[in-house]
Coordinates of C-alpha atoms and ligand atoms in Angstrom, one line a residue:
X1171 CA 0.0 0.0 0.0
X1172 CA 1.7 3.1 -1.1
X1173 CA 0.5 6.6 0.5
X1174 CA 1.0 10.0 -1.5
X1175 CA 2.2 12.6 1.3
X1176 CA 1.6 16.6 1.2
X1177 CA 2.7 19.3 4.2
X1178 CA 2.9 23.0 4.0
X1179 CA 1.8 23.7 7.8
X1180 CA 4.6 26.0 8.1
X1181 CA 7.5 27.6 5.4
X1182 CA 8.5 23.9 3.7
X1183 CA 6.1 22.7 1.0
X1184 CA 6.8 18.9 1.2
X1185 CA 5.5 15.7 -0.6
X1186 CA 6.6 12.0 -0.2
X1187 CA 5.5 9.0 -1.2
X1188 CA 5.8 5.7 1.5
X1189 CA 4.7 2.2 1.3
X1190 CA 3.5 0.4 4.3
X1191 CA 4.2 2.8 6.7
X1192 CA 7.6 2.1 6.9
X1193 CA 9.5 1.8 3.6
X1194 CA 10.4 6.1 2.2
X1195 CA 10.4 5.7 -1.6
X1196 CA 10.7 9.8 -2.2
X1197 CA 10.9 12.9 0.1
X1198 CA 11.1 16.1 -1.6
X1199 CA 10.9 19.5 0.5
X1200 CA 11.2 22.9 -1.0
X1201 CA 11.3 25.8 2.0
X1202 CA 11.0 29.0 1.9
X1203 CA 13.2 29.8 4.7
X1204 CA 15.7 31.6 2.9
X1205 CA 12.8 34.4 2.0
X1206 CA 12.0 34.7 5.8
X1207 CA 15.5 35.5 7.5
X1208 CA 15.5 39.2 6.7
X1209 CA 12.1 39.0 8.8
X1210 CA 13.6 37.0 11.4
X1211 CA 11.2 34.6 11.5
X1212 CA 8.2 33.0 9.3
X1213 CA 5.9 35.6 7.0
X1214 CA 3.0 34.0 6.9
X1215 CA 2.3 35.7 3.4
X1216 CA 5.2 35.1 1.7
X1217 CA 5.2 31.4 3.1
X1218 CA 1.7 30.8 1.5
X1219 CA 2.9 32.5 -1.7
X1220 CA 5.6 30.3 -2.0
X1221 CA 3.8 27.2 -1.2
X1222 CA 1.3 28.0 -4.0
X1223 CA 4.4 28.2 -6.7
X1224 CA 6.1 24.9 -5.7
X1225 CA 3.1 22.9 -4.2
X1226 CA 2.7 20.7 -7.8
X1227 CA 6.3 20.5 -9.3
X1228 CA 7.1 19.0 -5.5
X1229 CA 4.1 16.4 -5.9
X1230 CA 5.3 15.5 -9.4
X1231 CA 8.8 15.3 -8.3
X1232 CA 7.8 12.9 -5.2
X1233 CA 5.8 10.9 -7.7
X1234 CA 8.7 10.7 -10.4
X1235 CA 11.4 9.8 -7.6
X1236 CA 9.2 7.1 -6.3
X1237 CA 8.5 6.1 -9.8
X1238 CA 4.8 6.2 -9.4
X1239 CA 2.0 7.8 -11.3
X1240 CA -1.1 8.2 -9.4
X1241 CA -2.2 4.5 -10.8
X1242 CA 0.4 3.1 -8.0
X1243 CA -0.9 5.5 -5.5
X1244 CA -3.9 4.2 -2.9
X1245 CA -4.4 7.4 -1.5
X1246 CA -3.6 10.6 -0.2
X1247 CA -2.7 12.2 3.3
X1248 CA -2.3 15.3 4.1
X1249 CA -1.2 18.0 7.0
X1250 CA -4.9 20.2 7.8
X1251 CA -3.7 21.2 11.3
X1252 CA -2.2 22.7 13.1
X1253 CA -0.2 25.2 11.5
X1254 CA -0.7 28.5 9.9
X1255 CA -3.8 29.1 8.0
X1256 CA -2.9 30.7 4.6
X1257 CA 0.4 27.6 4.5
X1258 CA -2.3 25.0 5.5
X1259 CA -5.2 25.8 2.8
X1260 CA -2.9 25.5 -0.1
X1261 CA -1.6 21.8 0.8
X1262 CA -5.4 20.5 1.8
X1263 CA -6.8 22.3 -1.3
X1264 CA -4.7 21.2 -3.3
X1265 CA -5.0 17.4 -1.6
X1266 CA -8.7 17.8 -1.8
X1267 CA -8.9 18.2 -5.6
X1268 CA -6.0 15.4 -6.6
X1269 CA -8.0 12.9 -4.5
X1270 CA -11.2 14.0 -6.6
X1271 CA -9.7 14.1 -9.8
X1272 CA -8.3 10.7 -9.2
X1273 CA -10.5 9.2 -7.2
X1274 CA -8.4 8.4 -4.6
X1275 CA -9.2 8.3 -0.6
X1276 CA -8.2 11.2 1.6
X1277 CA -6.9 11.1 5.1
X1278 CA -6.5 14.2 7.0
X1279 CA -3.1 14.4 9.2
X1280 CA -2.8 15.8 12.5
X1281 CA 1.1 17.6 12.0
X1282 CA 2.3 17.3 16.2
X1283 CA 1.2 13.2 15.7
X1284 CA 2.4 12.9 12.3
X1285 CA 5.9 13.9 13.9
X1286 CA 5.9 10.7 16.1
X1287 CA 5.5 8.9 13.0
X1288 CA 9.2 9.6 11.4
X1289 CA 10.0 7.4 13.8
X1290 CA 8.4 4.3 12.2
X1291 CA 10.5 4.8 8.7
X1292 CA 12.9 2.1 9.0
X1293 CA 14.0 1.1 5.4
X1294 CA 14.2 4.0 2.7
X1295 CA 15.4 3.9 -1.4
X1296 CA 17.3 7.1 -0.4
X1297 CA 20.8 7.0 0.2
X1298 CA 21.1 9.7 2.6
X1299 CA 18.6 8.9 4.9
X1300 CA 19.3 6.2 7.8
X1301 CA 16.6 4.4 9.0
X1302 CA 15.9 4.2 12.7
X1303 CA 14.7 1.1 14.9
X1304 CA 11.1 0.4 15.0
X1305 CA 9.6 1.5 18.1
X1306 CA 7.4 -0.9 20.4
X1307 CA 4.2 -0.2 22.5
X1308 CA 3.6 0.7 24.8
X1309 CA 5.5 4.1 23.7
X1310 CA 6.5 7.4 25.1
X1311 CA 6.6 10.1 22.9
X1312 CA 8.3 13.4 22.8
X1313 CA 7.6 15.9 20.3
X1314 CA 9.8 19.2 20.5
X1315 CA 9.0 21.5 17.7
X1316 CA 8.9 25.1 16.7
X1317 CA 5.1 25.0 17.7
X1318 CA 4.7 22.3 20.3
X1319 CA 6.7 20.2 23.1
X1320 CA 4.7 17.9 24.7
X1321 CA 4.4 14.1 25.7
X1322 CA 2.4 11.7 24.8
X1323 CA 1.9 8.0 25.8
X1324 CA 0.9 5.5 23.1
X1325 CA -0.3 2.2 24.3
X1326 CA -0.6 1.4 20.4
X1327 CA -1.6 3.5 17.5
X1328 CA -4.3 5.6 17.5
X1329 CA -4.8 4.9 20.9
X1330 CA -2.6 7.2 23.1
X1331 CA -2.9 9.8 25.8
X1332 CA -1.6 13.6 26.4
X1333 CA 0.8 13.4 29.5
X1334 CA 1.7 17.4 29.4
X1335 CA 2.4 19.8 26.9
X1336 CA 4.1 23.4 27.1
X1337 CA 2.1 26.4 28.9
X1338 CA 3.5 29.1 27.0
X1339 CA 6.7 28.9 24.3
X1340 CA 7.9 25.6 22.6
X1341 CA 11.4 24.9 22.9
X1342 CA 12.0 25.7 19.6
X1343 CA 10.3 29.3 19.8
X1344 CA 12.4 29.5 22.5
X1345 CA 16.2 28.1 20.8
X1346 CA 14.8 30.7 18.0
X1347 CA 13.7 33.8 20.7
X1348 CA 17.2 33.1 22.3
X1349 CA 19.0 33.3 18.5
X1350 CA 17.7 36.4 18.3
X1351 CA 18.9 38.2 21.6
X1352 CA 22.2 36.9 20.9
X1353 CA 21.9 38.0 17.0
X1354 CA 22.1 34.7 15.3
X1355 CA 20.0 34.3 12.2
X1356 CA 16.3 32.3 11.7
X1357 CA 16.2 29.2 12.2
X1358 CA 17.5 29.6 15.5
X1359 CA 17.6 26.6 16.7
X1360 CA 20.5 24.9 14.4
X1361 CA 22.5 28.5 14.8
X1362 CA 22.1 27.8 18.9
X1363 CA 23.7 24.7 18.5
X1364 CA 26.5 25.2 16.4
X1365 CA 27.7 28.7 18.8
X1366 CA 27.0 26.3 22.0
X1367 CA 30.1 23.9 20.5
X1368 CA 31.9 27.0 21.3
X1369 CA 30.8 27.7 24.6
X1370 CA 31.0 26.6 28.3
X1371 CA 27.1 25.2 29.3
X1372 CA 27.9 25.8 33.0
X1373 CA 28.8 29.4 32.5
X1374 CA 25.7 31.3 33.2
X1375 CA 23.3 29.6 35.9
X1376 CA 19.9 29.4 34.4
X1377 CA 16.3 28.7 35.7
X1378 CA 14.4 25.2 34.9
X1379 CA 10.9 26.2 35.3
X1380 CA 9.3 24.0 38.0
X1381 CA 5.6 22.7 36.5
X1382 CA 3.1 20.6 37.7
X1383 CA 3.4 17.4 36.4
X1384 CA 4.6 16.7 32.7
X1385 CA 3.6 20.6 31.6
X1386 CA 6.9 22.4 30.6
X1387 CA 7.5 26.6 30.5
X1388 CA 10.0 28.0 28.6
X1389 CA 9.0 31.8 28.4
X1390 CA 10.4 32.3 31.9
X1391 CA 13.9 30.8 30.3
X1392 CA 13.9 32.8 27.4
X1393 CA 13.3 36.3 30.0
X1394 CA 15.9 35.3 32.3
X1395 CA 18.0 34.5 28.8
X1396 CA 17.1 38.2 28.4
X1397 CA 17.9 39.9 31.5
X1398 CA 21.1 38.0 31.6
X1399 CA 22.2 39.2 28.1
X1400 CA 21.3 43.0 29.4
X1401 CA 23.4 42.6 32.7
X1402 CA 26.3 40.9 30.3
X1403 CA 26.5 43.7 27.9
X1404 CA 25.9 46.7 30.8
X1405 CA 22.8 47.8 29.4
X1406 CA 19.7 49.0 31.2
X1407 CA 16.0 47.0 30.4
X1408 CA 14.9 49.4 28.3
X1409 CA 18.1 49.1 25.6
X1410 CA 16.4 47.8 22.3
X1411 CA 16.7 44.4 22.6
X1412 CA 17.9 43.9 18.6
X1413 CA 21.0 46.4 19.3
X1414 CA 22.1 44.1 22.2
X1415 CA 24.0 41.7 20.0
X1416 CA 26.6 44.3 19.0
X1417 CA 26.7 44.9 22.7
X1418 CA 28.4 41.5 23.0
X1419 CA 31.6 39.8 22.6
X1420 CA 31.9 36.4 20.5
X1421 CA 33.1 34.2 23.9
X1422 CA 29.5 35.5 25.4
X1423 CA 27.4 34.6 23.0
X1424 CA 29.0 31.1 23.3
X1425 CA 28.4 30.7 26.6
X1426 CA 25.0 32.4 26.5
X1427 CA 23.9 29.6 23.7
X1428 CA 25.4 26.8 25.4
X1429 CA 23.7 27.7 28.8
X1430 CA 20.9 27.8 27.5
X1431 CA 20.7 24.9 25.5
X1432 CA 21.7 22.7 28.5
X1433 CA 19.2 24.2 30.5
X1434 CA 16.9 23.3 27.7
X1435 CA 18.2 20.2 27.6
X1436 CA 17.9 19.6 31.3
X1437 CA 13.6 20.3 31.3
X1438 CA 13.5 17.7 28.4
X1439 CA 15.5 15.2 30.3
X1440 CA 13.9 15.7 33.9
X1441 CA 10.0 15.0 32.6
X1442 CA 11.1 12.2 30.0
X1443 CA 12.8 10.4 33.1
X1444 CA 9.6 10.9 35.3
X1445 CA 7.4 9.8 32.6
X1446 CA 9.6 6.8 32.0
X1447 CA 10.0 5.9 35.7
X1448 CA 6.1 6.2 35.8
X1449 CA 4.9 4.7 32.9
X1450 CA 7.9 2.1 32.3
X1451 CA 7.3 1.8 28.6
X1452 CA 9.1 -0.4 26.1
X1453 CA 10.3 2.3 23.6
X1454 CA 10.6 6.3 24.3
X1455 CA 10.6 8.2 20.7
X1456 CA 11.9 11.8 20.3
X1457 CA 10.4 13.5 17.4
X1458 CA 10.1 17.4 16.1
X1459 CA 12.8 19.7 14.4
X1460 CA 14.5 20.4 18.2
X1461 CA 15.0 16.5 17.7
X1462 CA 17.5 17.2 15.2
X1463 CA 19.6 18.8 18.2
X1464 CA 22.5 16.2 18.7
X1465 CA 23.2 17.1 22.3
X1466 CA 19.8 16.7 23.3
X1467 CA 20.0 13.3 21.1
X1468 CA 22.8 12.6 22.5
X1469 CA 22.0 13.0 26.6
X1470 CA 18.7 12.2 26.6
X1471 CA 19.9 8.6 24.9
X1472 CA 22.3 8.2 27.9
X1473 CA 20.0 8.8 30.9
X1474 CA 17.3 6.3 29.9
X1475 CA 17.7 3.0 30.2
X1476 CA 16.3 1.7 27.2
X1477 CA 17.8 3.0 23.3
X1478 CA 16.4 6.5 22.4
X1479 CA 14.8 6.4 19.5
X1480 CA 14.9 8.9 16.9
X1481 CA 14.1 9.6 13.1
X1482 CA 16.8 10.5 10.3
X1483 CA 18.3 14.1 11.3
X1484 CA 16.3 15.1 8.1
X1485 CA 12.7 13.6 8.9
X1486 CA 12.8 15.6 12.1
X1487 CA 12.2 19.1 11.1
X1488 CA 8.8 19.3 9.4
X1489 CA 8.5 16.6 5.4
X1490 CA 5.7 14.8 4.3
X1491 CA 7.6 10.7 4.5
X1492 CA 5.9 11.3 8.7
X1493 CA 2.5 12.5 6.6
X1494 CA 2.6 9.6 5.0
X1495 CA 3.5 7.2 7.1
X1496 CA 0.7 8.1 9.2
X1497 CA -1.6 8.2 6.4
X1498 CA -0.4 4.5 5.8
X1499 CA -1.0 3.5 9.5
X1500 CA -4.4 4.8 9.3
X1501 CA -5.8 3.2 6.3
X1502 CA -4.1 0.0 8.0
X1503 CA -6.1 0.9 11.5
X1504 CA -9.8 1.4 9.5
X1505 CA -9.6 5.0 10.5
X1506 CA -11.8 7.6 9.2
X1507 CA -11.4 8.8 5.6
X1508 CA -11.6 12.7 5.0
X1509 CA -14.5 13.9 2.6
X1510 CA -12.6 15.5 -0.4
X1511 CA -15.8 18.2 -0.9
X1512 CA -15.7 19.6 2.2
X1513 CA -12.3 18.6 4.6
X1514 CA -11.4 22.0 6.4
X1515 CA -8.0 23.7 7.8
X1516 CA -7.7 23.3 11.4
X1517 CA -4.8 25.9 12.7
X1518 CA -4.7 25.1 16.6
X1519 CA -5.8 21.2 16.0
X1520 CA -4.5 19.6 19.2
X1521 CA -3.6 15.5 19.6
Ligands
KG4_1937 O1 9.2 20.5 13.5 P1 9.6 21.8 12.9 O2 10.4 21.7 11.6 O3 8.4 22.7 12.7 C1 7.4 22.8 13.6 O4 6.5 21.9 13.5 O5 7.4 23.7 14.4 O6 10.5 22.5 14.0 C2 11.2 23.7 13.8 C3 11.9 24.1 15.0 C4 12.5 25.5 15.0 O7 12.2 26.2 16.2 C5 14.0 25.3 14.8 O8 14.8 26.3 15.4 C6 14.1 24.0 15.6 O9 13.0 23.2 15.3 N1 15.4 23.3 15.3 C7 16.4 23.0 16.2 C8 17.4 22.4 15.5 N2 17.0 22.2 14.2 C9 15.8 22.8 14.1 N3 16.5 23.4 17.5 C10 17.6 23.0 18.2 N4 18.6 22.4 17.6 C11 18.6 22.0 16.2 N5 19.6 21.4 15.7
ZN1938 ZN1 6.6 20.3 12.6

């Protein structure tokens, strides 16, 4: 069974094609991030402009990578929440009228849960991408994204449970906040990581916000992140905030980003260990873009007991092989086709 994938929640415009759930025959992502950085962040105009240009040369490239016309193709999945509006009508517009023209099913994917499902590629035609070992139930789940970190508890598919989610920022709204005080460009959260290599993570002594629970916070983080770049570079509150970059020297910046991230870090680690320790289940997944963080890979492997798992560096930040490997899972599970006349966008869709 071989799903045709389609995302454009956010700035990439992204199609795949994967069969069984597991097997990545194409992944092709086109983003507009390039257009965004003099912004400093995503345009939610220009990204639903640019979505609109490359939507169908992606599909047709997904299709001609996978070799497949949309005779070999037993339906289509795609992204309708949550995400930004403008991004997210193109791709289920777009999905709606290929599934009518060729009158194939539509399944309509939930982006945060669709994340989780990188993690079940294991084989792929692509040379580049490494496959990842298949994750058991019952499953713990951590999603860290530029929109959501949260955790979920899957005791198979479809049938899974919300453990706690973030009460203000993401972590990668915040890696991308922080970016920006220390006057690295968007996407943040790669640019942290590289200047962190540089720096001392036990530098600056940073808050982990105490929640209830598995909730996380990271607004407080980013303030004190803030304040302590003000008090660094001898400036009062009030000093514009996108001068106070100039205002410091190389070796701070390092040590600002690698605090940070370890403090970062650190909230992941605490509420993945309680939820293991509670929950005890077979197989802990980390998913999302933040998941392409290789410190946060790498520590959060070594204080479980059981092997992290964790998708291709390149099928954690936002591509349509997880839309389609869901989309595969549920036609497998009997769940609930979309109706191609009337499937709506649904920006704050929660799991
Ligand atoms: O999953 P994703 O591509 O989009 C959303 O669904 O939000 O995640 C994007 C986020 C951005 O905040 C970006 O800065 C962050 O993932 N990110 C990283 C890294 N690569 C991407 N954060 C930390 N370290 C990285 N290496
Ligand atoms: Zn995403």
């Amino acid at each position: 069974m071989r799903i045709l994938g389609i995302e454009s929640s956010c700035d990439e415009t992204a199609a795949a094609v994967v069969e069984n759930g597991n097997y990545l025959l194409s992944n092709v992502i086109a983003s507009s991030s390039d257009l965004h950085v003099a912004y400093g962040g995503v345009v939610p105009e220009i990204a639903a402009r640019s979505h609109i240009e490359v939507i169908m040369p992606v599909i047709n490239q997904a299709l001609a990578d996978a070799k497949c016309t949309f005779k070999d193709i037993d339906g289509i999945a795609v992204t309708n929440g949550a995400g930004l509006g403008g991004s997210l009508l193109i791709g289920v517009m777009t999905a709606r009228t290929l599934a009518i023209i060729n009158n194939k099913p539509l399944y309509d994917i939930n982006h945060v849960l669709a994340h989780v499902y990188a993690s079940f590629i294991k084989q792929s035609d692509i040379k580049d991408i490494n496959s990842s070992k298949t994750p058991t139930f019952p499953m713990l789940a951590v999603v860290v994204s530029g929109g959501h970190t949260q955790l979920m508890l899957f005791k198979d598919h479809f049938d899974y449970q919300l453990l706690g989610q973030t009460q203000d920022d993401a972590i990668g709204e915040a890696f991308d906040k922080v970016a920006k005080i220390i006057g690295l460009p968007y996407p943040g959260g790669p640019n942290i990581a590289k200047l962190a290599e540089k720096g001392d993570p036990d530098s600056y002594a940073l808050p982990i916000a105490k929640m209830d629970g598995y909730d996380f916070s990271f607004s407080g983080l980013k303030t004190a992140v803030l304040r302590l770049a003000q008090r660094e570079a001898g400036v009062s509150l009030d000093f514009p905030s996108t001068k106070l970059s100039g205002k410091l020297s190389e070796a701070q910046k390092a040590n600002i980003a690698a605090s940070f991230q370890h403090v970062a870090i650190q909230t992941i680690i605490n509420k993945t260990k309680k939820a293991f320790e509670e929950f005890k289940p077979s197989s802990v997944v980390l998913a999302g873009g933040v998941a392409a963080n290789s410190k946060l890979r790498q520590q959060l492997n070594s204080s479980l007991p059981v092997e992290l798992i964790s998708p291709d560096i390149k099928l954690c930040t936002d591509n349509a092989a997880m839309i389609a490997s869901l989309g595969c899972y549920k036609v497998e599970h009997n769940q609930p086709k979309a109706d191609p006349y009337s499937l709506e966008i649904a920006p704050s869709l929660s799991v």
